[in-house]
mmCIF file with all atom_site columns, C-alpha atoms in Angstrom:
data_model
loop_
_atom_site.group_PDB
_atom_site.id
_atom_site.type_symbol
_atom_site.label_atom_id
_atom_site.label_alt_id
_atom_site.label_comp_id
_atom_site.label_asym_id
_atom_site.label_entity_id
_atom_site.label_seq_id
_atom_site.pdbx_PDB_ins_code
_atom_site.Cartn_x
_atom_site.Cartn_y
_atom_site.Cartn_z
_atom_site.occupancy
_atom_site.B_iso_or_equiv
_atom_site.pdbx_formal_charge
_atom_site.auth_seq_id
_atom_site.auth_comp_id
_atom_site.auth_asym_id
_atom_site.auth_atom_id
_atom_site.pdbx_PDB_model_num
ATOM 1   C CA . UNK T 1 1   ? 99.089  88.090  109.928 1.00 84.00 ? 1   UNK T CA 1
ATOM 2   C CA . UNK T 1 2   ? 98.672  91.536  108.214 1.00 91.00 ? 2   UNK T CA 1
ATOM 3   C CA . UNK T 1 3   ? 99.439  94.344  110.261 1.00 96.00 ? 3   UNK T CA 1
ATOM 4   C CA . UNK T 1 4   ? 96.023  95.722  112.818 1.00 96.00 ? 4   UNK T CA 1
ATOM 5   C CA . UNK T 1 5   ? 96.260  99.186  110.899 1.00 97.00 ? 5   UNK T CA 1
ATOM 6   C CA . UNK T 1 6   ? 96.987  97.886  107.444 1.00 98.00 ? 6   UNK T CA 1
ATOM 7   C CA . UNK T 1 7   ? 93.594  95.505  107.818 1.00 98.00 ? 7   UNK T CA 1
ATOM 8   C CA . UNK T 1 8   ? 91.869  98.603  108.965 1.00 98.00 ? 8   UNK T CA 1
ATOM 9   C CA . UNK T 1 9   ? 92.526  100.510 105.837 1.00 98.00 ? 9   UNK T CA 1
ATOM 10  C CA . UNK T 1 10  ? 92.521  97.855  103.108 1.00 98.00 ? 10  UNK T CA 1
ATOM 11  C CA . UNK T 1 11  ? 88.466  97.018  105.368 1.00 98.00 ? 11  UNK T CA 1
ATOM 12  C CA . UNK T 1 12  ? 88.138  100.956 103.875 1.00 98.00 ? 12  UNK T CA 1
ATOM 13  C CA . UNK T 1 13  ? 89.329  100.383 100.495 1.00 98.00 ? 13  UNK T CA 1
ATOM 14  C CA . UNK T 1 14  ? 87.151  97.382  100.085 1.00 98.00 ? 14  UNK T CA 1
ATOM 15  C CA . UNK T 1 15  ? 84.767  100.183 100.629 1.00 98.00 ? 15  UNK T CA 1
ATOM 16  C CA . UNK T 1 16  ? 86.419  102.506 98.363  1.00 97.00 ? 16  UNK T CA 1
ATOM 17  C CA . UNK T 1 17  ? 86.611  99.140  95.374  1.00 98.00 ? 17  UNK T CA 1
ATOM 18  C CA . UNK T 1 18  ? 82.458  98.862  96.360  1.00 98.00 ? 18  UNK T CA 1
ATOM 19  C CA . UNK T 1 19  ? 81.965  102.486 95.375  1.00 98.00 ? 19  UNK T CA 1
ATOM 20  C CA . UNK T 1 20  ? 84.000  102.217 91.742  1.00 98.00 ? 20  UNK T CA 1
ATOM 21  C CA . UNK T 1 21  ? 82.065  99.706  91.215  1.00 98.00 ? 21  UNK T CA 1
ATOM 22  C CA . UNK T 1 22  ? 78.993  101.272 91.329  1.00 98.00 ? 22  UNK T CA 1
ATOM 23  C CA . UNK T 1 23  ? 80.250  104.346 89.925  1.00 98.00 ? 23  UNK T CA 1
ATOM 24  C CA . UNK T 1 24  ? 81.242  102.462 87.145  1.00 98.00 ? 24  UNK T CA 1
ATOM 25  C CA . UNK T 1 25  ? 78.105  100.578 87.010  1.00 98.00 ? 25  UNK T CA 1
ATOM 26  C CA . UNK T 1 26  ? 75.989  104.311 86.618  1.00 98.00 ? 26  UNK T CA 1
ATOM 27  C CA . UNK T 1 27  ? 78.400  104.919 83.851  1.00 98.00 ? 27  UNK T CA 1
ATOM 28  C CA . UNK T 1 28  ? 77.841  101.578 81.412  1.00 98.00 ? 28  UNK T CA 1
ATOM 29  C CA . UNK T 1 29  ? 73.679  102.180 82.337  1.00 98.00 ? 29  UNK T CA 1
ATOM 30  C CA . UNK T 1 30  ? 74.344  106.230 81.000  1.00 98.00 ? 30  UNK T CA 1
ATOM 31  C CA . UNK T 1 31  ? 75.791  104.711 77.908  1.00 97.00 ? 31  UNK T CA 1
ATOM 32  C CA . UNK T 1 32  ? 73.463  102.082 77.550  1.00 97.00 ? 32  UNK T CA 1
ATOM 33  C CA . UNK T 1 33  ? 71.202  104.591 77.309  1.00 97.00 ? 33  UNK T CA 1
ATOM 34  C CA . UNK T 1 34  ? 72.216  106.433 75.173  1.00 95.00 ? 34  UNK T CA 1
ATOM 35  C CA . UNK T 1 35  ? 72.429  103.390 72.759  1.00 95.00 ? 35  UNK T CA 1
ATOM 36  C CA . UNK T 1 36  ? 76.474  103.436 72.871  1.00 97.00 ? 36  UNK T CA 1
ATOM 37  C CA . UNK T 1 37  ? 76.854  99.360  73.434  1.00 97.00 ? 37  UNK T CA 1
ATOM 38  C CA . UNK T 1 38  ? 80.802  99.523  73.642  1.00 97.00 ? 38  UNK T CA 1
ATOM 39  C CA . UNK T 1 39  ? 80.981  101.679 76.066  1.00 97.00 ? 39  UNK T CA 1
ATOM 40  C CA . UNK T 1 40  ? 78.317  100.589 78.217  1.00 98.00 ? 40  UNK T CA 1
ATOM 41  C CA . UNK T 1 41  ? 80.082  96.807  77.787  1.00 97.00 ? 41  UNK T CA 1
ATOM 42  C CA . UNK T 1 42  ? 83.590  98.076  79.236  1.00 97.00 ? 42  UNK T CA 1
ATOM 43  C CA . UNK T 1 43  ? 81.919  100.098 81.548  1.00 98.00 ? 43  UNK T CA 1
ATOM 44  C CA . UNK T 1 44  ? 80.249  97.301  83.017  1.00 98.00 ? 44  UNK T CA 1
ATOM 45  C CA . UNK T 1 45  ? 83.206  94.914  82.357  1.00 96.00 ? 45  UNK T CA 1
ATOM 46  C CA . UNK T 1 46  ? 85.427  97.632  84.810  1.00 97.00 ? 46  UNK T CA 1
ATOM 47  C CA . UNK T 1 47  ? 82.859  97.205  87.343  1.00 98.00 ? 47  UNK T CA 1
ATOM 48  C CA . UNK T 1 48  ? 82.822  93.817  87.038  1.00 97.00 ? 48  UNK T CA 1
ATOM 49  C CA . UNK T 1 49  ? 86.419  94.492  87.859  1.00 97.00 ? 49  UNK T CA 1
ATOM 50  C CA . UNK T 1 50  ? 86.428  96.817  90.208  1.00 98.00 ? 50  UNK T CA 1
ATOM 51  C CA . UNK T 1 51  ? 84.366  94.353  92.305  1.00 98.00 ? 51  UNK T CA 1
ATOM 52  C CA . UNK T 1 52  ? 87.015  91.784  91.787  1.00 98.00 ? 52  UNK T CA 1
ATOM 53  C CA . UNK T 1 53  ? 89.685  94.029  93.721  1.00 98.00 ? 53  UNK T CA 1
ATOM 54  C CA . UNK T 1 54  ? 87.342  93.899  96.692  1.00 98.00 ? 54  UNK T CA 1
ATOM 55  C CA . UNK T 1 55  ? 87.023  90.398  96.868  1.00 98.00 ? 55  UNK T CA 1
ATOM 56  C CA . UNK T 1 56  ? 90.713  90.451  96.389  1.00 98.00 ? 56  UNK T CA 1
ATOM 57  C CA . UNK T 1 57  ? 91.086  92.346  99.348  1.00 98.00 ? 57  UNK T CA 1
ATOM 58  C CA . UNK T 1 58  ? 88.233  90.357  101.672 1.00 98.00 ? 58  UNK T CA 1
ATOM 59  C CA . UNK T 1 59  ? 90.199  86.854  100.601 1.00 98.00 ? 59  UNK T CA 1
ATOM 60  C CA . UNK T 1 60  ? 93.304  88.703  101.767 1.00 98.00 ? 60  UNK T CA 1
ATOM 61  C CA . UNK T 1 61  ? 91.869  89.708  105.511 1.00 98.00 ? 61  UNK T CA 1
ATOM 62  C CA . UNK T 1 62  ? 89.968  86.305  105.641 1.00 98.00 ? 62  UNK T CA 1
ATOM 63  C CA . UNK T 1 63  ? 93.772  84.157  104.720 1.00 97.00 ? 63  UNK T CA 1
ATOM 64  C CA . UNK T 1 64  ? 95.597  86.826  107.540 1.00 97.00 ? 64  UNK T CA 1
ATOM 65  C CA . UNK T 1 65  ? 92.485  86.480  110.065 1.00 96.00 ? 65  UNK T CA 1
ATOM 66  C CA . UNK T 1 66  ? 91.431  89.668  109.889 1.00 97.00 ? 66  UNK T CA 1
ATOM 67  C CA . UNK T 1 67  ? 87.471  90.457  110.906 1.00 97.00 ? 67  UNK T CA 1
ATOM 68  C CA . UNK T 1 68  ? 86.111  91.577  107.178 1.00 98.00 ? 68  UNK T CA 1
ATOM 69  C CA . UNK T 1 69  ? 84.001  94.875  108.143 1.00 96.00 ? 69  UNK T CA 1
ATOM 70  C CA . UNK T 1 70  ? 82.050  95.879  104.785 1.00 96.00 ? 70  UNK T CA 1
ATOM 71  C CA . UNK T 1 71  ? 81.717  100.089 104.808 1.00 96.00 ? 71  UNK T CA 1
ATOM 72  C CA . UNK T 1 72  ? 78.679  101.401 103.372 1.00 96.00 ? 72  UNK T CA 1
ATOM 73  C CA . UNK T 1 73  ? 79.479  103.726 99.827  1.00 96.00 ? 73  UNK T CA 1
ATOM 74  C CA . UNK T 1 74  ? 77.964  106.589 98.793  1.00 94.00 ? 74  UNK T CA 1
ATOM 75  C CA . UNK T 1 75  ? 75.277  106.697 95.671  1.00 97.00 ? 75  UNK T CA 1
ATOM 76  C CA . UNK T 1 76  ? 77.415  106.915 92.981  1.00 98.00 ? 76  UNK T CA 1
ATOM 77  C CA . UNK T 1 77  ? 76.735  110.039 90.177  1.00 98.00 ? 77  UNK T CA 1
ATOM 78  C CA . UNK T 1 78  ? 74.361  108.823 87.571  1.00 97.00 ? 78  UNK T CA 1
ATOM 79  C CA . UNK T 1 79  ? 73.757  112.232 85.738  1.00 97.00 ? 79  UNK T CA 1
ATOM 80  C CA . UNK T 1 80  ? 76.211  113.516 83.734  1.00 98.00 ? 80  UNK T CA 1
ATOM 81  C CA . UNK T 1 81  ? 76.111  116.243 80.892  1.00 96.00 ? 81  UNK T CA 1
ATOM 82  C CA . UNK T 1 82  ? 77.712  114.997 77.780  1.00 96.00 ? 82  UNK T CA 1
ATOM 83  C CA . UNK T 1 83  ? 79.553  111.623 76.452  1.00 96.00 ? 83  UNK T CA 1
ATOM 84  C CA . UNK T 1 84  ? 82.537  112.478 77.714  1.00 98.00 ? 84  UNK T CA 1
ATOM 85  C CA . UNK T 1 85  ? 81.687  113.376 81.381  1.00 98.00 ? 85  UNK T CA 1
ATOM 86  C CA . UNK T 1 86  ? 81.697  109.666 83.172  1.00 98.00 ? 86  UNK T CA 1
ATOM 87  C CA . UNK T 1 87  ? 85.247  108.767 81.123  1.00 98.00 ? 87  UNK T CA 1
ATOM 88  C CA . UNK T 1 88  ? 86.659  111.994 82.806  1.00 98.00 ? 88  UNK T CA 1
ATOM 89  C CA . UNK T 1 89  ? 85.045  111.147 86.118  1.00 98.00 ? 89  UNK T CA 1
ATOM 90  C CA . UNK T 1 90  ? 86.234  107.881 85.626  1.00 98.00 ? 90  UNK T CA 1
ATOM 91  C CA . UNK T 1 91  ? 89.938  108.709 85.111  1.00 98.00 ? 91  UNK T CA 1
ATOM 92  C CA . UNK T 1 92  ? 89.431  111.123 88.121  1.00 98.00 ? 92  UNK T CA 1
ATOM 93  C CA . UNK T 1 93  ? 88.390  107.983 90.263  1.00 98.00 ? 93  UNK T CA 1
ATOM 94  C CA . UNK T 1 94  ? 91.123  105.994 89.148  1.00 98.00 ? 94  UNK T CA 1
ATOM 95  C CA . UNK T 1 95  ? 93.761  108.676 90.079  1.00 98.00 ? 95  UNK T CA 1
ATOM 96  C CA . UNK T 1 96  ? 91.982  108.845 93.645  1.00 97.00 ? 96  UNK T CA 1
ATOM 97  C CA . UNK T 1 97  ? 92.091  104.944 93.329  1.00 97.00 ? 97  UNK T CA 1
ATOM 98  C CA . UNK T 1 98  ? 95.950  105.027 92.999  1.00 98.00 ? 98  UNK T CA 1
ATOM 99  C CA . UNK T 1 99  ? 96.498  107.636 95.730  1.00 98.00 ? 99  UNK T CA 1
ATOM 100 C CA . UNK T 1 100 ? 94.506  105.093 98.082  1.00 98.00 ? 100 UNK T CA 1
ATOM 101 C CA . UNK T 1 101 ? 96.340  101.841 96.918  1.00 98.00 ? 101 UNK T CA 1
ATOM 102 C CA . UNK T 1 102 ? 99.877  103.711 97.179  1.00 98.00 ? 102 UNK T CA 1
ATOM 103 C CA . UNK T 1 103 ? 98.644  104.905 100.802 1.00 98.00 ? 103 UNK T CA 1
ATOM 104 C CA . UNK T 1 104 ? 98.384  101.084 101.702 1.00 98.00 ? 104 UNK T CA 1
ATOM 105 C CA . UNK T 1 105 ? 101.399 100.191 100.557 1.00 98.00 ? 105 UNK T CA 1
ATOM 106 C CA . UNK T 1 106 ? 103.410 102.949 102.569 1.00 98.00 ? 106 UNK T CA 1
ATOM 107 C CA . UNK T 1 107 ? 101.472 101.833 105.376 1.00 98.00 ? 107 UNK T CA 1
ATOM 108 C CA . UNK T 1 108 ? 102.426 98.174  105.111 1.00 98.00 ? 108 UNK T CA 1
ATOM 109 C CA . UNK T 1 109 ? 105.784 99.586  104.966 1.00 97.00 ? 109 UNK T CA 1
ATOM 110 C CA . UNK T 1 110 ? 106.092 101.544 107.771 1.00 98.00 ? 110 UNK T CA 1
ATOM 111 C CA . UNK T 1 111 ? 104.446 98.618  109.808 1.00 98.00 ? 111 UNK T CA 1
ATOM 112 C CA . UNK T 1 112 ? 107.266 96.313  108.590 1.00 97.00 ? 112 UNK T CA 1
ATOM 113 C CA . UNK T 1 113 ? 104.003 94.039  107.182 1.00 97.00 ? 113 UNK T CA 1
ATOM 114 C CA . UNK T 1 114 ? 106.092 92.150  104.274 1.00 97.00 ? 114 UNK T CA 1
ATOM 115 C CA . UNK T 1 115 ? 103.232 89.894  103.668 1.00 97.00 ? 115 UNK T CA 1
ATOM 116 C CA . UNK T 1 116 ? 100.958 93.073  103.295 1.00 98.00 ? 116 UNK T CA 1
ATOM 117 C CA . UNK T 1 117 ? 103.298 94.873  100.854 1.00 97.00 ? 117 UNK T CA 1
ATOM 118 C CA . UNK T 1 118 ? 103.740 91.776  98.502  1.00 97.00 ? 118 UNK T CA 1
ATOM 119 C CA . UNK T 1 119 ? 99.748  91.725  98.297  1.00 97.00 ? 119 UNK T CA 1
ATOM 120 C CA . UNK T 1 120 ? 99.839  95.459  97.336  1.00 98.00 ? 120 UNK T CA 1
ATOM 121 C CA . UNK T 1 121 ? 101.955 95.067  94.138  1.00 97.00 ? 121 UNK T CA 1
ATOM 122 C CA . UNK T 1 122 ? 99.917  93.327  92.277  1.00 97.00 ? 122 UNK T CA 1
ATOM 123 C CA . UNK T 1 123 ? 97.465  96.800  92.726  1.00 98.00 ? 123 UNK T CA 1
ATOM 124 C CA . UNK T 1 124 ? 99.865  99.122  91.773  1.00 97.00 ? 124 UNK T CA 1
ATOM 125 C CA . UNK T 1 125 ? 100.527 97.206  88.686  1.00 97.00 ? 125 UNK T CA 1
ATOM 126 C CA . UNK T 1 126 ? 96.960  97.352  88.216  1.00 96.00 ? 126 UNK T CA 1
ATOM 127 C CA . UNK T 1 127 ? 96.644  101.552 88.583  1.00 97.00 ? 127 UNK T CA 1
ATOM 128 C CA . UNK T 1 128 ? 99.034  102.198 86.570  1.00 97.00 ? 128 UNK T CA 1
ATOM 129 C CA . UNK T 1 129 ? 97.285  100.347 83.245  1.00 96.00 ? 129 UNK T CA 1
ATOM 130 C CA . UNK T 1 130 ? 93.549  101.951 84.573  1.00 97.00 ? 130 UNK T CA 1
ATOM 131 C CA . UNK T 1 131 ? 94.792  105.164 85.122  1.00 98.00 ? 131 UNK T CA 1
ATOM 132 C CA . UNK T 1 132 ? 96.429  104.674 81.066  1.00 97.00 ? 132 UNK T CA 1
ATOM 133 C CA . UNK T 1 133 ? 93.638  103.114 79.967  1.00 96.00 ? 133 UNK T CA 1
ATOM 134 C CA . UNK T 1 134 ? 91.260  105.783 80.964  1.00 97.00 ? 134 UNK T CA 1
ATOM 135 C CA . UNK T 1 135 ? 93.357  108.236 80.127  1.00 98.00 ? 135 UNK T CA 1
ATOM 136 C CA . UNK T 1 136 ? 93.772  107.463 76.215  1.00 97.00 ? 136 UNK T CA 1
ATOM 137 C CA . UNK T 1 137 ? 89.980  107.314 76.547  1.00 97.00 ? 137 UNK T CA 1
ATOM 138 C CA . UNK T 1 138 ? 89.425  110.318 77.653  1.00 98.00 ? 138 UNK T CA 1
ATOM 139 C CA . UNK T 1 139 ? 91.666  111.902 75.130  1.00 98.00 ? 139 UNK T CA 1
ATOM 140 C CA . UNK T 1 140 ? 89.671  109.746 71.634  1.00 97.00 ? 140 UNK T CA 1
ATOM 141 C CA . UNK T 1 141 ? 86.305  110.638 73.482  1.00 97.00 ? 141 UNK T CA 1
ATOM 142 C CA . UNK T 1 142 ? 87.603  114.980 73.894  1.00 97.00 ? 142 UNK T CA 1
ATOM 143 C CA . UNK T 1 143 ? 89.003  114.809 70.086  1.00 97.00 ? 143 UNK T CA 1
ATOM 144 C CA . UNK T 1 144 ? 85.421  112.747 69.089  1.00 96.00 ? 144 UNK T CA 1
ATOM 145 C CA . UNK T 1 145 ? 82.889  114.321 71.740  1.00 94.00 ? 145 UNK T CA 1
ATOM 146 C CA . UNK T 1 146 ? 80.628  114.933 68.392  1.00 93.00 ? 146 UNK T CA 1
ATOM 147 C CA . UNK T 1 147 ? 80.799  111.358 66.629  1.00 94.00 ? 147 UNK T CA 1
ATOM 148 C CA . UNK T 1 148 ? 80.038  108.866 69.114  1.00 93.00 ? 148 UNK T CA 1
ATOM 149 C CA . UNK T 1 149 ? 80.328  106.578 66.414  1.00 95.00 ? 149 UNK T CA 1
ATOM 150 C CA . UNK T 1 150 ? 84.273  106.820 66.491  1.00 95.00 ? 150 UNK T CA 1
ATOM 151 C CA . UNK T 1 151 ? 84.546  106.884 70.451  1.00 96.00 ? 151 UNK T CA 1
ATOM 152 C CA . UNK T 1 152 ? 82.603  103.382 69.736  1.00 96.00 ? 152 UNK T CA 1
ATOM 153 C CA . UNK T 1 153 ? 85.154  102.196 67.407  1.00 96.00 ? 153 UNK T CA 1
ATOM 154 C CA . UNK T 1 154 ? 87.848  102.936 69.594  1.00 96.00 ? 154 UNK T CA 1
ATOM 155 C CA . UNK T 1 155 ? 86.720  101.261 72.261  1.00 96.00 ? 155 UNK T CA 1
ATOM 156 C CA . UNK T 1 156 ? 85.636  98.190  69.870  1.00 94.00 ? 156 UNK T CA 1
ATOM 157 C CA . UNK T 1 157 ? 89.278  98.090  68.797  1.00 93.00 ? 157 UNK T CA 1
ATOM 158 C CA . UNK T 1 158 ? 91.488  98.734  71.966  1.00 88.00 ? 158 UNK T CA 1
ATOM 159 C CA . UNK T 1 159 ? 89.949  98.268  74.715  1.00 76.00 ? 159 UNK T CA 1
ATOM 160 C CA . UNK T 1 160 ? 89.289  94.252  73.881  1.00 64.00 ? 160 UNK T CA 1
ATOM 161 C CA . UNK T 1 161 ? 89.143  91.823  76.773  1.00 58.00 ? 161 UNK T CA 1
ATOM 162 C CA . UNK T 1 162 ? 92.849  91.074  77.864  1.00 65.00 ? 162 UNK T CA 1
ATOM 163 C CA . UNK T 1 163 ? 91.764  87.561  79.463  1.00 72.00 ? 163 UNK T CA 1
ATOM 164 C CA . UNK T 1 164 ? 92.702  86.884  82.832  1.00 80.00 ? 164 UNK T CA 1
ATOM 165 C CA . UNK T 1 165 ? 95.501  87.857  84.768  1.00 86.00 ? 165 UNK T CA 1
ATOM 166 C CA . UNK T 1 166 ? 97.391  84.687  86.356  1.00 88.00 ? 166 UNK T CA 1
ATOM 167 C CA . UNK T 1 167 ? 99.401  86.557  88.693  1.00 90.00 ? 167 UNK T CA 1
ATOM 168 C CA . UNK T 1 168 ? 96.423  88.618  90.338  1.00 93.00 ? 168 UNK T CA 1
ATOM 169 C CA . UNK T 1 169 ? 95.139  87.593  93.588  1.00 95.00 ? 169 UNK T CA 1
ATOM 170 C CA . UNK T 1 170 ? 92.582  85.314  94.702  1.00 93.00 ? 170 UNK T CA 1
ATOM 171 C CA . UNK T 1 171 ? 89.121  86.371  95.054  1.00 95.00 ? 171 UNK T CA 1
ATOM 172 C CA . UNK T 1 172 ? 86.714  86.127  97.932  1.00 92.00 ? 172 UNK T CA 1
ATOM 173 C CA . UNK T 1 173 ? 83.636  83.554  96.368  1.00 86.00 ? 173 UNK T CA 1
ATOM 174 C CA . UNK T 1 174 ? 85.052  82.571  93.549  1.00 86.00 ? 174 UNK T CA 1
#
């Protein structure tokens, strides 16, 4: 059984995965409208994902018997002024993400919650490629801010789908 106070922060970052997700979600529909069809597809492929963690993380309090307590999110930001404004408010997010996912991981340590700190590592693995990931795409969208076109190609040539991941864990649902 996870520790009372780990299960009461990872309830929060399910909260925290909800609201990527529909940050994420406002930035694929920005770039689907602005007819940019890569970018709007990984967008909406990393909220896909970012959904994923949270079911992660409900499977993970239903298999220790923890109550599942779903926090409302806030509206995510769904203006933004330029093509490169959601990538760098998406790498912003992701370095918040980290700070949160490391803070659950200190906290299973300190409770002595083995089980709890196992589950975590698969999430810090996980940061560390977003925060890269977003960061590379941040830096092609700054150097191409005025040719969408090559921000489009970048994306169409890196960022392919990687397939699933056999060591994550199980998700809530699915």
């Amino acid at each position: 059984m996870a520790a009372p106070r780990f299960a009461q922060q990872l309830n929060a970052q399910i909260g925290n995965e909800l609201a990527a997700h529909n940050q994420y979600l406002a930035c694929a529909i920005h770039y689907d409208v602005q007819t940019m069809p890569r970018l709007a597809a990984f967008f909406y492929a990393q909220a896909l994902e970012e959904r994923g963690h949270a079911m992660m993380m409900v499977q993970y309090l239903l298999d220790t018997d923890h109550p599942v307590e779903i926090p409302a999110v806030e509206a995510p930001v769904s203006t933004f002024a330029d093509v490169v404004a959601p990538i760098a408010l998406a790498l912003a997010q992701e370095r918040r993400v980290t700070e949160q996912v490391n803070g659950l991981l200190r906290t299973a340590r300190e409770e002595g919650d083995y089980a709890s700190e196992q589950f975590m590592q698969w999430f810090i693995k996980e940061q560390v490629e977003e925060v890269a990931t977003m960061s590379d795409l941040l830096n092609v969208a700054e150097r191409n801010r005025d040719d969408i076109e090559d921000i489009e190609e970048y994306v169409a040539r890196e960022q392919g789908a990687g397939g699933e991941d056999p060591t994550a864990p199980r998700q809530a649902g699915v």
